[in-house]
Coordinates of C-alpha atoms and ligand atoms in Angstrom, one line a residue:
X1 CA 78.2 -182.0 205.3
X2 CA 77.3 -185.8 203.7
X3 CA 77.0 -185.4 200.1
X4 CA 73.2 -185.3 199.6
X5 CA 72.6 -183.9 203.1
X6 CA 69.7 -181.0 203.1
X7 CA 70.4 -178.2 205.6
X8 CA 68.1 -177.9 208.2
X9 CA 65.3 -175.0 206.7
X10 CA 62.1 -174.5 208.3
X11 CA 60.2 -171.9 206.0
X12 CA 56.7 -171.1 207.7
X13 CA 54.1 -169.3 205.3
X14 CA 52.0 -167.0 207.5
X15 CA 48.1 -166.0 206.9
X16 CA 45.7 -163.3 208.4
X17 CA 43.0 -165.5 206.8
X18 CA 42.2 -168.8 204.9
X19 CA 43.1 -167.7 201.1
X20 CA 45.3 -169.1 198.4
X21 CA 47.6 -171.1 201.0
X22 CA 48.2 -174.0 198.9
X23 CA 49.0 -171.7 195.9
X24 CA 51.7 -169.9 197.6
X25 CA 53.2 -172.8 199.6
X26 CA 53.3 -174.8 196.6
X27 CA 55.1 -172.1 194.9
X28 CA 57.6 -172.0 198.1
X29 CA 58.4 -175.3 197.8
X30 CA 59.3 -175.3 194.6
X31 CA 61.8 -172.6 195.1
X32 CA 63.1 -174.4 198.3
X33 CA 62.8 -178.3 197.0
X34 CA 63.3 -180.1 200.1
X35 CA 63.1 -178.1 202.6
X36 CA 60.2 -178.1 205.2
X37 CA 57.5 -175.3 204.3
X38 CA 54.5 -175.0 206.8
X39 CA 51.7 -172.9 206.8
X40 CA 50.5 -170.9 210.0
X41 CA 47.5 -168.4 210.5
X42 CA 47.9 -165.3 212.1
X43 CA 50.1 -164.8 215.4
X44 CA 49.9 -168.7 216.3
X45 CA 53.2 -169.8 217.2
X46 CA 54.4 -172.2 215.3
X47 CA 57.8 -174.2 215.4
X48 CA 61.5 -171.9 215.1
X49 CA 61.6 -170.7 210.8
X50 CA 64.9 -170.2 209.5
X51 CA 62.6 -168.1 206.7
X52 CA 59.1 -166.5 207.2
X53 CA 57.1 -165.2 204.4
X54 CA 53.6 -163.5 205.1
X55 CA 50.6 -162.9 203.5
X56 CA 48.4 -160.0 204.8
X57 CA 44.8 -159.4 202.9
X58 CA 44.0 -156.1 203.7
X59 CA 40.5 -154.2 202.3
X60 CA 42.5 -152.7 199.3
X61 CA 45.2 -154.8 198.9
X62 CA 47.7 -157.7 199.7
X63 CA 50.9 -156.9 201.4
X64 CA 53.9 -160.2 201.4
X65 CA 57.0 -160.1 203.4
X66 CA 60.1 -161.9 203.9
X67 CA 62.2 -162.6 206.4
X68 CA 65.2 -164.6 207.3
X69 CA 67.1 -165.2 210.6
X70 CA 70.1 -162.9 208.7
X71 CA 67.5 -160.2 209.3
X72 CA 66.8 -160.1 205.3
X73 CA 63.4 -158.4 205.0
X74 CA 61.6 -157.7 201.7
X75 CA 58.0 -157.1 200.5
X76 CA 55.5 -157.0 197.7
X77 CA 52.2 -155.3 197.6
X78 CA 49.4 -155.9 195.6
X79 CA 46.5 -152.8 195.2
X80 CA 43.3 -155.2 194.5
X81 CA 41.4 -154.0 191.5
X82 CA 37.6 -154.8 192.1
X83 CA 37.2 -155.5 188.5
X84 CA 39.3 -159.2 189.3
X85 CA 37.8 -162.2 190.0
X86 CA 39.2 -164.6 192.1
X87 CA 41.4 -166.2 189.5
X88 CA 42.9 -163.1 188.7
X89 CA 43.5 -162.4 192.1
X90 CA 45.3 -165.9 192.9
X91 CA 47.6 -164.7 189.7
X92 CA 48.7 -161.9 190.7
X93 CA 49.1 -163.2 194.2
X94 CA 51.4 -165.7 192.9
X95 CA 53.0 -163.3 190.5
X96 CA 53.8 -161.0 193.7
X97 CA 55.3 -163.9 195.3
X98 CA 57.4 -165.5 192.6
X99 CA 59.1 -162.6 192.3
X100 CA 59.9 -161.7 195.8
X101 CA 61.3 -165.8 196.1
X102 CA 63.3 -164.8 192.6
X103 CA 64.9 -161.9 194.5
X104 CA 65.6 -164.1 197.3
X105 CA 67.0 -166.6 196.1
X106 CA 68.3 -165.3 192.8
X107 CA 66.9 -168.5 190.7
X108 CA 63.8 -168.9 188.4
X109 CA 61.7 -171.4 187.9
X110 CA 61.3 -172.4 184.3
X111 CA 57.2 -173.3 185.0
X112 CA 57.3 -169.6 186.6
X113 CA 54.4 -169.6 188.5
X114 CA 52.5 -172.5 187.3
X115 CA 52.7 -175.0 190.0
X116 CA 49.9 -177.4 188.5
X117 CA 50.8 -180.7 187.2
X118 CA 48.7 -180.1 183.8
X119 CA 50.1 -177.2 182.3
X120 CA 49.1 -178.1 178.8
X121 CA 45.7 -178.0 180.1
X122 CA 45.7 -174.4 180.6
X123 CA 47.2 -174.0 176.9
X124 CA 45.1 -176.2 175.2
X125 CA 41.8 -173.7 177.0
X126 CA 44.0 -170.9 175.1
X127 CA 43.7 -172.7 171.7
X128 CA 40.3 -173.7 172.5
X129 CA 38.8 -169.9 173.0
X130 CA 40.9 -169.3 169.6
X131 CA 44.1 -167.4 170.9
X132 CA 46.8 -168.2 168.2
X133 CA 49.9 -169.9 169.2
X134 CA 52.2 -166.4 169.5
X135 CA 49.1 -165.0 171.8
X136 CA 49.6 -167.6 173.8
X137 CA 52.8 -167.6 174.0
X138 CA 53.2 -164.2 174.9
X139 CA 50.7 -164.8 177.6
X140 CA 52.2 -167.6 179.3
X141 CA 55.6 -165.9 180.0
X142 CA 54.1 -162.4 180.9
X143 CA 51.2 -163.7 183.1
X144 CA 53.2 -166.8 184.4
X145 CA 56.4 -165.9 184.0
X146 CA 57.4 -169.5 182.1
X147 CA 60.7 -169.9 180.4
X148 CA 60.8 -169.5 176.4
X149 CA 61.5 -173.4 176.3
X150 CA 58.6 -174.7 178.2
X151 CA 56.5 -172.1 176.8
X152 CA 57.2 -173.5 173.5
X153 CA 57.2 -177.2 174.9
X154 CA 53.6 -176.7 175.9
X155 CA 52.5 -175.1 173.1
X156 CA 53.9 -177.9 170.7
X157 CA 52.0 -180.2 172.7
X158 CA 48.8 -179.0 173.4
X159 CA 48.3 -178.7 169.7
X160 CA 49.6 -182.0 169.1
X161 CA 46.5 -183.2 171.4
X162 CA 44.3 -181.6 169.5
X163 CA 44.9 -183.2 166.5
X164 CA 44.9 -186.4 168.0
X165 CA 41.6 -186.0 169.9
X166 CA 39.7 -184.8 166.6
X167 CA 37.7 -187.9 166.7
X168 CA 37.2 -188.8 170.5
X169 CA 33.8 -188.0 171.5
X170 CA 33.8 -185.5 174.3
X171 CA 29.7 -185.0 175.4
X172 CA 29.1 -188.9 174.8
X173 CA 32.3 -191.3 175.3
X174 CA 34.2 -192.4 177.5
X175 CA 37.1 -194.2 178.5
X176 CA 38.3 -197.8 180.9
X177 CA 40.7 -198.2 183.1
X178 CA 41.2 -202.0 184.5
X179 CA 43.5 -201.0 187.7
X180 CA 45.4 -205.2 187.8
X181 CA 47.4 -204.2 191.5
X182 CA 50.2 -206.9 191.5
X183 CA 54.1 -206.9 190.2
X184 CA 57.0 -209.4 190.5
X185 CA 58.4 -207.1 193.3
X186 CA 57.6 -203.8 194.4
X187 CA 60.2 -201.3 193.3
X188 CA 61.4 -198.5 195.4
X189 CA 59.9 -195.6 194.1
X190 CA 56.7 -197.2 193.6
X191 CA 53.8 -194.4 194.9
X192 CA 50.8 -196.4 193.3
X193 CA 48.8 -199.3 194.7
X194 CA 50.9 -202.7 194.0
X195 CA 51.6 -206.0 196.0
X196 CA 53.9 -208.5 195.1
X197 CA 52.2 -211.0 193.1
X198 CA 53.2 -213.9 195.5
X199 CA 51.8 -212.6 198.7
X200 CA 48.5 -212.6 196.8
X201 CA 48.6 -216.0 194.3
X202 CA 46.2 -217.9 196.5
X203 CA 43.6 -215.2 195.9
X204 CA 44.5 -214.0 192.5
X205 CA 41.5 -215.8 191.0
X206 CA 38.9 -214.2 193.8
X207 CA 40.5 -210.7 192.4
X208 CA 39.8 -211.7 188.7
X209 CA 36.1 -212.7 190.1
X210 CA 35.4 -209.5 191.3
X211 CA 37.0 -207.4 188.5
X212 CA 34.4 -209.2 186.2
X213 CA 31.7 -208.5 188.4
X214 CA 32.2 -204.6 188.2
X215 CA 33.5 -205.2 184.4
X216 CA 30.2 -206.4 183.6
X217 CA 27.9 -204.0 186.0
X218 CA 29.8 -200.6 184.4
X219 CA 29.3 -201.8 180.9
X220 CA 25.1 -201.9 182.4
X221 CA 25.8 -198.8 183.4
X222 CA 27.6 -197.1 180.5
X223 CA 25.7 -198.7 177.5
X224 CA 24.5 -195.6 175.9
X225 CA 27.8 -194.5 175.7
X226 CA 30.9 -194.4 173.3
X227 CA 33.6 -196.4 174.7
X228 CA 36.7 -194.7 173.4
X229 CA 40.1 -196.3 175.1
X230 CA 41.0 -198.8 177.2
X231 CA 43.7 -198.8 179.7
X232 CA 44.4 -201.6 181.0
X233 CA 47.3 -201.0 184.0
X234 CA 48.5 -201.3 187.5
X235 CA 50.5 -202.5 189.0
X236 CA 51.4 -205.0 186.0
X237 CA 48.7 -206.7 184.3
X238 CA 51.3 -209.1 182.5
X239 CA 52.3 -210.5 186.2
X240 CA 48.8 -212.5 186.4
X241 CA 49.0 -216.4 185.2
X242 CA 48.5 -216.3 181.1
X243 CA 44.6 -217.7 181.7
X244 CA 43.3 -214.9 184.3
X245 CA 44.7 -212.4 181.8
X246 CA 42.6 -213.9 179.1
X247 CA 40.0 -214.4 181.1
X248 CA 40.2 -210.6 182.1
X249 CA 40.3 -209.5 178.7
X250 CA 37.6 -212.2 177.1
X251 CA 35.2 -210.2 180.3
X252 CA 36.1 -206.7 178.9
X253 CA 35.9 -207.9 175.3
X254 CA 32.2 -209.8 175.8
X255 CA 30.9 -207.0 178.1
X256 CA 32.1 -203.6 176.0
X257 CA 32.2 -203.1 172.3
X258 CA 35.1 -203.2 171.4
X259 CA 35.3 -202.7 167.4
X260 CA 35.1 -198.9 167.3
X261 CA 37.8 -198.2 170.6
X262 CA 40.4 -195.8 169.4
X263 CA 43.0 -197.4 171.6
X264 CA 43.4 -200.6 174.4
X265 CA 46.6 -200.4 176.0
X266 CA 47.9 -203.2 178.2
X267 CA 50.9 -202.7 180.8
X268 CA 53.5 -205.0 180.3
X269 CA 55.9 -202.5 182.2
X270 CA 57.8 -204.8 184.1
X271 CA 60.3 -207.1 181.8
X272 CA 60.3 -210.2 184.2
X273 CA 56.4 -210.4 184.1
X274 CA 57.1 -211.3 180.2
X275 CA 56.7 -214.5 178.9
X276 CA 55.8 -215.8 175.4
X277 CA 52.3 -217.4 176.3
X278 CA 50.9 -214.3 178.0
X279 CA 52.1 -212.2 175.3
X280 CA 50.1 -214.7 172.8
X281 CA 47.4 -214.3 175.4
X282 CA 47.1 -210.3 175.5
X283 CA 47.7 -210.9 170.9
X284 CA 44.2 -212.8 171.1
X285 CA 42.2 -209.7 171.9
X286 CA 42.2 -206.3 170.5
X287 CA 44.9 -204.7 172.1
X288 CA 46.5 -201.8 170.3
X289 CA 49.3 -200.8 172.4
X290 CA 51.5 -202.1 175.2
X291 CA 54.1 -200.9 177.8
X292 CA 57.6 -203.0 178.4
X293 CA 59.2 -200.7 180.6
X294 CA 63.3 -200.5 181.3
X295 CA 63.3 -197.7 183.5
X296 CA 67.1 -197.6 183.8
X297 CA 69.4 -199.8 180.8
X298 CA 72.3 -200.0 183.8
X299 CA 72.1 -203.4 185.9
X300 CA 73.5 -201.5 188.9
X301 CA 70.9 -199.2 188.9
X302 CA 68.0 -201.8 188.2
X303 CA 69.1 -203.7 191.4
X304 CA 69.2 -200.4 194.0
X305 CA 65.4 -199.4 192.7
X306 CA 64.4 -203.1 193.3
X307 CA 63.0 -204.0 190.0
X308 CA 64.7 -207.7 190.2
X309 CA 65.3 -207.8 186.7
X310 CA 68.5 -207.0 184.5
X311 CA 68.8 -205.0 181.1
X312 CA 69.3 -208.4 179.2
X313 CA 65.5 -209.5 179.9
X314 CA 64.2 -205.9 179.1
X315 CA 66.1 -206.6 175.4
X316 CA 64.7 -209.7 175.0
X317 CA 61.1 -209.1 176.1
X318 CA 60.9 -206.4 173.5
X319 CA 61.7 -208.6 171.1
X320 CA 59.7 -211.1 172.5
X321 CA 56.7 -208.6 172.4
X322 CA 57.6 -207.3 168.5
X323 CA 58.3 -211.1 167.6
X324 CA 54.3 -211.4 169.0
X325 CA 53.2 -209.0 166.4
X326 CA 52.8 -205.9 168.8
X327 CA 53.8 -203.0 166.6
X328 CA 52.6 -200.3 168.8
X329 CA 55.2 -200.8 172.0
X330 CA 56.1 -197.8 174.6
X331 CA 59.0 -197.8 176.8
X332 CA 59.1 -195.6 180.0
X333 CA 61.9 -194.4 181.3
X334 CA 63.3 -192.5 184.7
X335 CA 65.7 -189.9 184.9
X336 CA 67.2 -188.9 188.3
X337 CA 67.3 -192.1 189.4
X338 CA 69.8 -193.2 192.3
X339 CA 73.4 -192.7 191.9
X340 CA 72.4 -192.1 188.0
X341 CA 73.8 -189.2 185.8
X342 CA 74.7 -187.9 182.4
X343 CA 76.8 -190.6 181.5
X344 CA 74.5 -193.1 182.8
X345 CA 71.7 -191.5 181.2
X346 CA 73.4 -191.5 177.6
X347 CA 73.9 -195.5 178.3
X348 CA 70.4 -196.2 178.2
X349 CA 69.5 -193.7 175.4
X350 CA 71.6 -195.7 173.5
X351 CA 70.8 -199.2 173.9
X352 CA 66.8 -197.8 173.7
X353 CA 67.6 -196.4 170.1
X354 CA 69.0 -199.7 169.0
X355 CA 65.7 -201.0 170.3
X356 CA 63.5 -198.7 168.2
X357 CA 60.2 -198.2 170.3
X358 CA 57.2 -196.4 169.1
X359 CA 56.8 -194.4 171.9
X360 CA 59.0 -193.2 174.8
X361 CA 57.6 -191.5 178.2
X362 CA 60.5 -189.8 180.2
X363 CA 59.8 -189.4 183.5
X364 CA 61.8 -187.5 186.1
X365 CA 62.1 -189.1 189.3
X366 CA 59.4 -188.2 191.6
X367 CA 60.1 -188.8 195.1
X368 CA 56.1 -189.2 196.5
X369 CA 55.9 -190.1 200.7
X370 CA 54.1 -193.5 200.5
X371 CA 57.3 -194.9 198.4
X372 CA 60.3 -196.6 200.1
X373 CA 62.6 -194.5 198.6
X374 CA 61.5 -191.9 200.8
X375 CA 60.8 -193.9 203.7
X376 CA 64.4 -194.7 203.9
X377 CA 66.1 -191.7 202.6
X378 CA 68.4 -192.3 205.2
X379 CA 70.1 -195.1 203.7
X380 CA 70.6 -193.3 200.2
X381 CA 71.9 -190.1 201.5
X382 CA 75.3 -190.8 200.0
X383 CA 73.3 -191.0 196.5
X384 CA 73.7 -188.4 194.4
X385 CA 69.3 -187.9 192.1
X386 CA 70.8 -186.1 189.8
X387 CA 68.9 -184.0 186.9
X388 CA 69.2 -181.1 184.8
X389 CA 68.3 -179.7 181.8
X390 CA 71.4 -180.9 179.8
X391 CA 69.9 -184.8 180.8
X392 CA 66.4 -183.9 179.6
X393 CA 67.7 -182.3 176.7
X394 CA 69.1 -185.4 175.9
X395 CA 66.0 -187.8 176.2
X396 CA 64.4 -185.3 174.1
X397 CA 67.0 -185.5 171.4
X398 CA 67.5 -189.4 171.2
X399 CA 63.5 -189.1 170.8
X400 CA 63.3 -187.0 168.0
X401 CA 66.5 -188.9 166.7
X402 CA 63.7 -192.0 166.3
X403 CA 61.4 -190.2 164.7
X404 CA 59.3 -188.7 167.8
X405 CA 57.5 -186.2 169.0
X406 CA 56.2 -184.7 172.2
X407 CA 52.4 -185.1 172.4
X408 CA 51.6 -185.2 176.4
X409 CA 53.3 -184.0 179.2
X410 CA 53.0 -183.8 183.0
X411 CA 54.3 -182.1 186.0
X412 CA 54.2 -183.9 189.8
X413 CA 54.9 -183.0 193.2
X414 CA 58.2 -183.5 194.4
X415 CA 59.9 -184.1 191.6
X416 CA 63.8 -183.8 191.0
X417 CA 64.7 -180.9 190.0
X418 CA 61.3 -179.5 189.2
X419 CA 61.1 -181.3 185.5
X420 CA 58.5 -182.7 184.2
X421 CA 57.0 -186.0 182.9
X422 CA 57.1 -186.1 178.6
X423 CA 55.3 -188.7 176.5
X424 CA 57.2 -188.8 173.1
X425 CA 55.8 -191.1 170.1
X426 CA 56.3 -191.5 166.2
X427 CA 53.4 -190.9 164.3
X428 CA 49.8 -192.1 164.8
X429 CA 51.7 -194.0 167.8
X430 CA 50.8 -191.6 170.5
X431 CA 48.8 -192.7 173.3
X432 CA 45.3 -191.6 173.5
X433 CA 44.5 -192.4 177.2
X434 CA 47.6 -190.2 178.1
X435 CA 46.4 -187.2 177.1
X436 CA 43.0 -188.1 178.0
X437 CA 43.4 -188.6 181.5
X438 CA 45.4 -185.1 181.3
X439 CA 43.2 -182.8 179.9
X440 CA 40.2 -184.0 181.6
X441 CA 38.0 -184.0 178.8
X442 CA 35.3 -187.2 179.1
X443 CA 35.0 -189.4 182.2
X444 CA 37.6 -192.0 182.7
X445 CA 35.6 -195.3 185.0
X446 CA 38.4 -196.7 186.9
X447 CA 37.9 -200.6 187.8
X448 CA 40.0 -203.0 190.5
X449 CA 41.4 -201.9 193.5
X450 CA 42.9 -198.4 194.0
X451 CA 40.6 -197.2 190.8
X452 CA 40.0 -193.6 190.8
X453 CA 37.0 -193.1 188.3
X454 CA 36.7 -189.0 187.3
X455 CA 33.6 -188.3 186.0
X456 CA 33.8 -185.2 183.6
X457 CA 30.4 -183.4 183.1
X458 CA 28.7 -180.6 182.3
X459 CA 30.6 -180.0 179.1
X460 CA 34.3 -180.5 180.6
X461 CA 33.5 -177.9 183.4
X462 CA 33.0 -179.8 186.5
X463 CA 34.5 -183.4 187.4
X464 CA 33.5 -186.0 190.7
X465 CA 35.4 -188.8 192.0
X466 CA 34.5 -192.2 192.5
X467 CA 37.0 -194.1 194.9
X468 CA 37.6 -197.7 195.0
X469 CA 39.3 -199.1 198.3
X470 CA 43.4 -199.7 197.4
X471 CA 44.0 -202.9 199.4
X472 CA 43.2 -206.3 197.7
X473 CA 40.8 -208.0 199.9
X474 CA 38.8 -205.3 201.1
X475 CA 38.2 -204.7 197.2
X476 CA 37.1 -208.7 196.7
X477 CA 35.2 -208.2 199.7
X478 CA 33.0 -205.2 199.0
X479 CA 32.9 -205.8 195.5
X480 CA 29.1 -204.9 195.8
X481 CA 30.0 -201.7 197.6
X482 CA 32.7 -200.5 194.9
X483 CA 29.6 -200.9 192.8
X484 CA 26.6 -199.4 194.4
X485 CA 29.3 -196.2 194.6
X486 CA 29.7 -196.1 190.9
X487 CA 26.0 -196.5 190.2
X488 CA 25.5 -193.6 192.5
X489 CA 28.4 -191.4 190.6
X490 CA 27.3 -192.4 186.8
X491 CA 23.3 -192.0 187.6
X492 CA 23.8 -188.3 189.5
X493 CA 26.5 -186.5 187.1
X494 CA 26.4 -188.8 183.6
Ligands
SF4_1 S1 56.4 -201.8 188.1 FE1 55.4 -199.9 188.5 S2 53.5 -200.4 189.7 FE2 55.0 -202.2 189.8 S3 56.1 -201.9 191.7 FE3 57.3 -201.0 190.0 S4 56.7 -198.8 190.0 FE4 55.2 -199.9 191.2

């Protein structure tokens, strides 16, 4: 077998009814990462499993079973307890089946049977209803069966966030995002809305046009509120021409106040976007915090993910950006990355400590279907994505070697080796909007194409989405449209 090569596993996940499906198939595929998992209801025949597992509600209880083409057959049962409520039902569901797959396959998972991407959430509810920090501890690895380490991770953080969103204003503020869809070149693990800058120059300034148009009807909209942060991201903001940049950020400065925000963060993720002028640009207004991105510190590597840039111009935009006055810069990295491993790994550690950022966000290489990595997995079958605990050991270390902390982390689907996404910073250099748009706590009113506003209400318990479209000219063109929705949102749950 090629090196890389996944056997050929069909797992179907079997119903009586419509209940909890996503729960336990999500649970599934993280004990069978990249294998093909399908859900089927009742005796419908579905495709040839190598592995069926079914899930059987009965009156008085729930009955799971196992069973492989080796003939392997093994089961759980749950008795239901009419004093549960749904939620407690799903956990105990998922409990049943975590530890039927544990049997099977003789591996845990060290997020047990948490298979959300906001896991601090659910710890930062704990603090919030007053459990202490050993309660809660003791909770999340009984009831969800996490590991010691990312109990404590999670714990760490979620009181970290706390502290740092003492002063944002739940009930009455809010928070921007300013969504600026273009970058050099579109790299090839990109999952979010971007277009290479050139294939869109000749109607760049028609984007900026309509940005200010919804910039200056949400700040109608939202002027009894507290604006809080400001994110302004992509895409790469820094790849538009120095003057629409300013003339972005002179809109959002004239249409919001901006005096009181607790944080306006600018992407300057990609290094080649960089140049002195746009920097001096982005220094004119009251941004806080920016981005400059390496990703990798290994040439090589930098040229299979298609970022068209080398290590050399990631060094000397960050010193570009500090020689600007910026004093407040993040740097993101991936782990897991093609053909990348330990020693690669310890490389760019390295030449990121001699750098010195404020902040650092690891990131474990999430493979999601819309990017070209997956498209043509094919081609990098002979690639070893390689990551483990010893590598995000050692981001954590060379972290709290600069002085850093964890203070937000995050979990995604598909993601190598089932890590998860950590935002480290030094202190009072953590970033707000991070955690923010994590915990869910006060709307966040996405602008430009692709935004996604969330609108938080009824104290933090319920949240609605606002959609804007993704591609670029249907976004100029039904400006209006992207507009009217908003209205619509803000007026029925603000
Ligand atoms: S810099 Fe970010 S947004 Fe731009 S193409 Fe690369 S991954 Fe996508």
């Amino acid at each position: 077998m090629k090196r890389g090569t996944i056997p050929l596993c069909k797992i179907g996940v079997r119903f009586n009814e419509k209940n909890f499906e996503y729960d336990v198939y999500s649970l599934v595929k993280e004990f069978y990462p990249g294998t093909d998992v399908q859900i089927c209801y009742g005796q419908e025949k579905g495709e040839e499993f190598t592995q069926e597992i079914s899930v059987c509600y009965w009156e008085n209880s729930i009955q799971i079973e196992y069973q492989d083409k080796g003939q392997s057959k093994d089961r759980e049962e749950i008795a239901l307890d009419c004093a549960w409520d749904r939620k407690t039902t799903k956990d105990k569901l998922k409990q049943a089946v975590y530890c039927l797959l544990k049997r099977q396959t003789g591996k845990s998972q060290p997020w047990g049977t948490l298979t959300g991407i906001r896991p601090t959430k659910l710890v930062m509810g704990m603090l919030e209803s007053g459990m202490s920090n050993s309660e809660i501890a003791q909770f999340m690895r009984e009831e969800y069966y996490v590991s010691p380490q990312k109990t404590a991770l999670s714990v760490t953080i979620a009181n970290r966030e706390r502290e740092i969103l003492k002063d944002i204003d739940y009930e009455n503020g809010y928070s921007l995002y300013i969504g600026i869809p273009f970058c050099p070149s579109i790299c090839l693990y990109c999952s979010f809305s971007s277009y290479p800058y050139k294939q869109w120059e000749k109607r760049a300034g028609e984007y900026v046009q309509a940005l200010k148009r919804e910039i200056w009807a949400v700040a109608g909209m939202m002027k009894n509120r507290k604006l809080d942060t400001v994110y302004m991201g992509g895409g790469t903001p820094t790849t538009l021409p120095p003057e629409y940049l300013d003339e972005v950020l002179t809109c959002i400065e004239e249409a919001f106040p901006c005096e009181s925000l607790h944080e306006y963060t600018v992407e300057a993720g990609r290094p080649d976007s960089l140049t002195r002028e746009k920097l001096e640009a982005v220094r004119r207004h009251p941004v806080s915090r920016i981005s400059v991105n390496p990703q990798t510190m290994n040439d090589k590597t930098l040229e299979v993910i298609g970022r068209r840039h080398t290590v050399r111009e990631t060094i000397d935009a960050f010193k570009l950006a500090r020689d600007c006055g910026f004093d407040n810069i993040n740097m993101d990295l991936i782990v897991g990355l093609p053909g990348e491993g330990k020693e690669e790994v310890a490389h760019t550690l390295e030449e990121i400590q001699k750098l010195s950022p404020d902040s650092l966000t690891v990131h474990s290489l999430a493979v999601k279907r819309a990017a070209r990595l997956n498209m043509f997995r094919e081609q990098y079958q002979e690639m070893t994505f390689e990551n483990n605990q010893e590598i995000m050991d050692m981001t954590a270390w060379c972290a709290y070697e600069m002085g850093m902390g964890p203070y937000y982390l995050y979990r995604q689907k598909n993601m190598a080796g089932n890590f998860e996404n950590v935002g480290y910073a030094k202190v009072d250099k953590a970033g707000i909007y991070n955690i923010l748009i994590m915990e869910e706590k006060q709307p966040i009113i996405a602008l430009g194409a692709g935004g996604s506003t969330k609108l938080v209400f009824d104290h933090g318990r319920r949240i609605e989405r606002v959609e804007n479209v993704k591609d670029v000219a249907n976004y100029i063109e039904r400006i209006d449209e992207m507009i009217e929705r908003k209205r619509i949102g803000i007026t029925t749950y603000l």
